[in-house]
Short mmCIF file of C-alpha atoms in Angstrom, two decimals:
data_model
loop_
_atom_site.label_atom_id
_atom_site.label_comp_id
_atom_site.label_asym_id
_atom_site.label_seq_id
_atom_site.Cartn_x
_atom_site.Cartn_y
_atom_site.Cartn_z
CA UNK W 1 -6.78 -4.85 29.84
CA UNK W 2 -6.06 -1.27 29.15
CA UNK W 3 -6.98 1.54 30.71
CA UNK W 4 -5.44 4.18 28.50
CA UNK W 5 -3.12 4.22 25.57
CA UNK W 6 0.20 4.68 27.71
CA UNK W 7 -0.61 1.25 29.68
CA UNK W 8 0.73 -1.08 27.04
CA UNK W 9 -0.87 -3.70 28.95
CA UNK W 10 -0.25 -3.09 32.46
CA UNK W 11 -3.02 -4.21 34.65
CA UNK W 12 -6.39 -2.05 35.54
CA UNK W 13 -8.16 -3.19 38.79
CA UNK W 14 -11.88 -3.27 38.70
CA UNK W 15 -12.18 -2.35 42.35
CA UNK W 16 -10.34 -2.82 45.71
CA UNK W 17 -7.24 -0.58 46.83
CA UNK W 18 -3.92 -1.35 44.82
CA UNK W 19 -0.66 -0.02 45.33
CA UNK W 20 -1.01 3.06 42.85
CA UNK W 21 3.00 2.93 41.92
CA UNK W 22 2.52 -0.18 40.12
CA UNK W 23 -1.58 -0.18 39.15
CA UNK W 24 -4.35 1.79 38.47
CA UNK W 25 -7.86 1.70 39.72
CA UNK W 26 -11.29 2.52 38.26
CA UNK W 27 -14.62 1.81 38.57
CA UNK W 28 -17.11 0.43 36.37
CA UNK W 29 -21.47 -0.14 36.70
CA UNK W 30 -21.25 -2.43 33.61
CA UNK W 31 -18.16 -3.85 32.44
CA UNK W 32 -17.20 -7.27 30.54
CA UNK W 33 -14.59 -9.47 32.14
CA UNK W 34 -12.93 -11.79 29.24
CA UNK W 35 -10.51 -14.75 29.83
CA UNK W 36 -7.34 -14.56 28.46
CA UNK W 37 -7.02 -16.92 25.13
CA UNK W 38 -4.37 -19.23 26.04
CA UNK W 39 -4.19 -21.26 23.14
CA UNK W 40 -4.11 -18.56 20.29
CA UNK W 41 -3.70 -19.01 16.44
CA UNK W 42 -0.19 -18.53 15.78
CA UNK W 43 1.88 -17.67 12.85
CA UNK W 44 5.49 -19.24 12.91
CA UNK W 45 5.00 -18.71 16.53
CA UNK W 46 3.70 -15.81 16.49
CA UNK W 47 0.71 -14.61 18.15
CA UNK W 48 -1.56 -12.21 15.62
CA UNK W 49 -4.71 -10.86 15.30
CA UNK W 50 -6.94 -9.21 12.12
CA UNK W 51 -7.76 -5.95 11.68
CA UNK W 52 -11.28 -5.95 9.79
CA UNK W 53 -12.88 -2.47 9.05
CA UNK W 54 -16.34 -1.72 8.69
CA UNK W 55 -18.87 1.22 7.78
CA UNK W 56 -22.27 2.53 8.52
CA UNK W 57 -23.28 4.88 6.12
CA UNK W 58 -25.61 8.16 6.30
CA UNK W 59 -28.30 6.34 5.33
CA UNK W 60 -28.12 3.14 7.69
CA UNK W 61 -26.22 0.64 5.71
CA UNK W 62 -23.37 -1.43 7.03
CA UNK W 63 -20.26 -2.23 4.68
CA UNK W 64 -17.44 -5.14 5.32
CA UNK W 65 -14.40 -3.79 3.65
CA UNK W 66 -12.94 -6.73 1.25
CA UNK W 67 -9.24 -6.55 2.50
CA UNK W 68 -8.07 -7.13 5.92
CA UNK W 69 -4.74 -8.13 7.35
CA UNK W 70 -3.06 -8.94 10.59
CA UNK W 71 -0.98 -7.39 13.44
CA UNK W 72 1.54 -10.03 14.50
CA UNK W 73 3.37 -9.84 18.04
CA UNK W 74 7.28 -9.34 17.36
CA UNK W 75 8.37 -11.86 19.73
CA UNK W 76 7.44 -15.62 20.06
CA UNK W 77 4.09 -16.65 21.66
CA UNK W 78 4.65 -17.68 25.26
CA UNK W 79 1.60 -18.01 27.85
CA UNK W 80 4.14 -18.07 30.81
CA UNK W 81 6.49 -15.13 29.61
CA UNK W 82 6.07 -12.01 31.40
CA UNK W 83 7.45 -9.85 28.31
CA UNK W 84 4.29 -8.55 27.17
CA UNK W 85 5.71 -8.16 23.69
CA UNK W 86 4.62 -11.94 23.26
CA UNK W 87 1.08 -11.60 24.29
CA UNK W 88 0.30 -8.01 22.53
CA UNK W 89 -0.45 -7.47 18.73
CA UNK W 90 -0.44 -3.39 19.41
CA UNK W 91 1.66 -2.17 16.88
CA UNK W 92 2.91 0.77 19.28
CA UNK W 93 4.32 -2.06 21.37
CA UNK W 94 5.95 -3.95 18.90
CA UNK W 95 7.29 -1.50 16.06
CA UNK W 96 10.76 -0.73 17.46
CA UNK W 97 11.59 -4.25 17.23
CA UNK W 98 12.88 -6.40 14.20
CA UNK W 99 10.39 -8.02 11.86
CA UNK W 100 10.56 -11.26 12.28
CA UNK W 101 8.33 -13.34 9.71
CA UNK W 102 9.35 -12.87 6.03
CA UNK W 103 6.89 -10.32 4.10
CA UNK W 104 5.78 -8.63 7.70
CA UNK W 105 5.30 -5.14 7.41
CA UNK W 106 5.86 -2.92 10.52
CA UNK W 107 4.84 -6.52 11.96
CA UNK W 108 1.61 -6.90 10.04
CA UNK W 109 0.95 -9.05 7.21
CA UNK W 110 -1.35 -8.46 4.34
CA UNK W 111 -4.53 -10.63 3.87
CA UNK W 112 -3.09 -13.01 1.11
CA UNK W 113 0.39 -13.89 2.99
CA UNK W 114 -1.67 -14.33 6.14
CA UNK W 115 -4.07 -17.19 4.46
CA UNK W 116 -0.63 -18.97 3.40
CA UNK W 117 0.14 -19.50 6.99
CA UNK W 118 -3.49 -20.26 8.92
CA UNK W 119 -6.84 -20.66 7.91
CA UNK W 120 -9.06 -17.70 8.76
CA UNK W 121 -13.23 -18.22 8.26
CA UNK W 122 -13.95 -15.06 5.72
CA UNK W 123 -17.67 -15.90 6.52
CA UNK W 124 -17.44 -15.55 10.52
CA UNK W 125 -15.21 -12.14 10.30
CA UNK W 126 -18.84 -11.22 8.47
CA UNK W 127 -20.90 -12.35 10.61
CA UNK W 128 -19.32 -10.75 13.63
CA UNK W 129 -19.27 -7.39 11.87
CA UNK W 130 -22.96 -7.54 11.02
CA UNK W 131 -23.09 -9.01 14.68
CA UNK W 132 -21.81 -5.82 16.15
CA UNK W 133 -24.19 -3.77 13.82
CA UNK W 134 -27.13 -5.78 14.62
CA UNK W 135 -26.83 -5.13 18.54
CA UNK W 136 -26.92 -0.91 17.88
CA UNK W 137 -30.07 -0.85 15.80
CA UNK W 138 -32.70 -1.09 18.95
CA UNK W 139 -36.28 0.12 18.93
CA UNK W 140 -35.94 2.08 16.12
CA UNK W 141 -32.99 3.77 17.03
CA UNK W 142 -29.37 4.01 15.64
CA UNK W 143 -27.43 3.97 19.42
CA UNK W 144 -24.77 5.08 16.83
CA UNK W 145 -26.12 7.95 15.84
CA UNK W 146 -29.04 8.22 18.52
CA UNK W 147 -30.52 11.59 17.24
CA UNK W 148 -30.37 10.66 13.75
CA UNK W 149 -28.22 13.77 12.57
CA UNK W 150 -28.71 13.67 8.69
CA UNK W 151 -25.18 13.05 6.80
CA UNK W 152 -23.76 10.96 9.42
CA UNK W 153 -21.18 7.90 8.69
CA UNK W 154 -18.34 6.67 10.35
CA UNK W 155 -15.58 3.83 9.76
CA UNK W 156 -14.88 1.45 12.39
CA UNK W 157 -11.52 -0.65 13.17
CA UNK W 158 -13.23 -4.47 14.59
CA UNK W 159 -9.87 -6.54 15.90
CA UNK W 160 -10.36 -10.28 15.87
CA UNK W 161 -8.64 -13.07 17.46
CA UNK W 162 -8.35 -16.75 15.84
CA UNK W 163 -7.64 -19.64 18.36
CA UNK W 164 -5.62 -22.81 17.81
CA UNK W 165 -8.60 -24.24 16.78
CA UNK W 166 -9.26 -21.91 13.95
CA UNK W 167 -12.60 -20.01 15.85
CA UNK W 168 -12.73 -16.45 15.96
CA UNK W 169 -12.94 -14.08 18.78
CA UNK W 170 -14.23 -10.64 18.94
CA UNK W 171 -11.86 -8.26 20.59
CA UNK W 172 -12.80 -4.76 20.50
CA UNK W 173 -14.60 -2.15 18.13
CA UNK W 174 -12.11 0.81 17.62
CA UNK W 175 -13.88 4.03 17.01
CA UNK W 176 -10.72 5.57 15.73
CA UNK W 177 -8.94 3.34 13.70
CA UNK W 178 -5.74 3.77 11.76
CA UNK W 179 -3.82 1.51 8.99
CA UNK W 180 -0.36 0.11 10.92
CA UNK W 181 2.23 0.92 7.91
CA UNK W 182 1.82 4.76 6.84
CA UNK W 183 3.56 5.38 3.82
CA UNK W 184 4.68 2.05 2.52
CA UNK W 185 3.85 0.24 -0.21
CA UNK W 186 0.85 -1.93 0.91
CA UNK W 187 -1.02 0.29 3.56
CA UNK W 188 -0.26 3.72 1.66
CA UNK W 189 -2.36 3.02 -1.50
CA UNK W 190 -4.56 0.61 1.40
CA UNK W 191 -5.66 3.50 3.13
CA UNK W 192 -6.14 5.52 0.18
CA UNK W 193 -8.63 3.11 -1.51
CA UNK W 194 -10.63 2.41 1.66
CA UNK W 195 -11.22 5.99 2.41
CA UNK W 196 -11.28 6.72 -1.32
CA UNK W 197 -14.35 4.05 -2.07
CA UNK W 198 -15.75 4.62 1.79
CA UNK W 199 -16.54 8.76 0.15
CA UNK W 200 -18.18 7.52 -2.71
CA UNK W 201 -20.82 5.31 -0.73
CA UNK W 202 -21.08 8.94 1.77
CA UNK W 203 -19.76 12.02 0.65
CA UNK W 204 -20.78 11.52 -3.27
CA UNK W 205 -23.97 10.59 -2.16
CA UNK W 206 -24.59 13.26 0.51
CA UNK W 207 -23.57 15.70 -2.08
CA UNK W 208 -24.68 14.54 -5.39
CA UNK W 209 -22.46 15.51 -8.53
CA UNK W 210 -24.64 18.27 -10.80
CA UNK W 211 -26.30 16.83 -14.17
CA UNK W 212 -23.61 18.31 -16.25
CA UNK W 213 -20.75 17.87 -13.73
CA UNK W 214 -18.23 15.02 -13.52
CA UNK W 215 -16.29 13.71 -10.57
CA UNK W 216 -12.55 14.79 -10.47
CA UNK W 217 -9.64 13.41 -8.43
CA UNK W 218 -7.25 10.33 -8.56
CA UNK W 219 -7.62 6.45 -9.25
CA UNK W 220 -6.16 4.89 -6.45
CA UNK W 221 -5.03 1.71 -7.57
CA UNK W 222 -4.86 -1.39 -5.18
CA UNK W 223 -3.39 -4.65 -5.49
CA UNK W 224 -5.40 -6.24 -8.69
CA UNK W 225 -8.61 -5.10 -7.92
CA UNK W 226 -10.21 -2.98 -10.94
CA UNK W 227 -10.10 0.58 -10.66
CA UNK W 228 -14.08 1.08 -10.68
CA UNK W 229 -14.64 -1.85 -7.90
CA UNK W 230 -15.67 -0.26 -4.78
CA UNK W 231 -14.21 -2.78 -2.02
CA UNK W 232 -16.94 -2.25 0.39
CA UNK W 233 -19.22 -4.67 0.35
CA UNK W 234 -22.92 -4.58 1.74
CA UNK W 235 -23.45 -6.54 4.82
CA UNK W 236 -27.23 -5.21 6.04
CA UNK W 237 -29.43 -2.59 5.55
CA UNK W 238 -30.80 -1.21 8.62
CA UNK W 239 -33.15 1.89 7.19
CA UNK W 240 -36.43 0.05 7.72
CA UNK W 241 -35.23 -0.41 11.43
CA UNK W 242 -35.03 3.21 11.76
CA UNK W 243 -37.46 6.15 12.73
CA UNK W 244 -37.25 9.24 11.09
CA UNK W 245 -35.56 12.12 12.82
CA UNK W 246 -37.36 14.32 14.66
CA UNK W 247 -37.61 17.91 13.92
#
């Protein structure tokens, strides 16, 4: 369990007195205990996990970004190894190590190349994202925006791990997601297109252009997708489930 960004997989104990030089102790009223996946899906012997992007808009609509990628451990997986670089797909852990698999970019593999190695169920990926958003609309309230502030939208990064039976497991949702490989030929246009298409669904609708105006700016080419195609796919519309904001 990670306690903060500097732990890099060091153990965190939920209760009890531990040696402060070796571990950290913290207490939770509510917590989830998750068993480690001992038989993950592997790419050429390396553990990996998917990064999927999701969006909730100002008008309470949930979207799924068409292109995902996978992050790969720099060291081959060994459940008995004490070398955490064989177990953790976090890029902050792996970035200084050499690339081991052809086509990887900062230890990440694009969606198309990933599917050349392993089986990933796109339908289940989308169901996981929708499940997460379904859980935050409760009793007419969007728990991500409980006071229903107008013009509020948010981007999330979901991490999904597949096991050796090609079954997906939802690991976590990141509130402050990043793309892993800044500035290179895949992730630079990936990031530009992700945000550009997100702003078309949010900023452009919150601040619509005048009747005699036009939208200025660049076209962000990404892979073989048409420039005019928005890569965010609507998953669910929760508008009717949210109570109007009170004055």
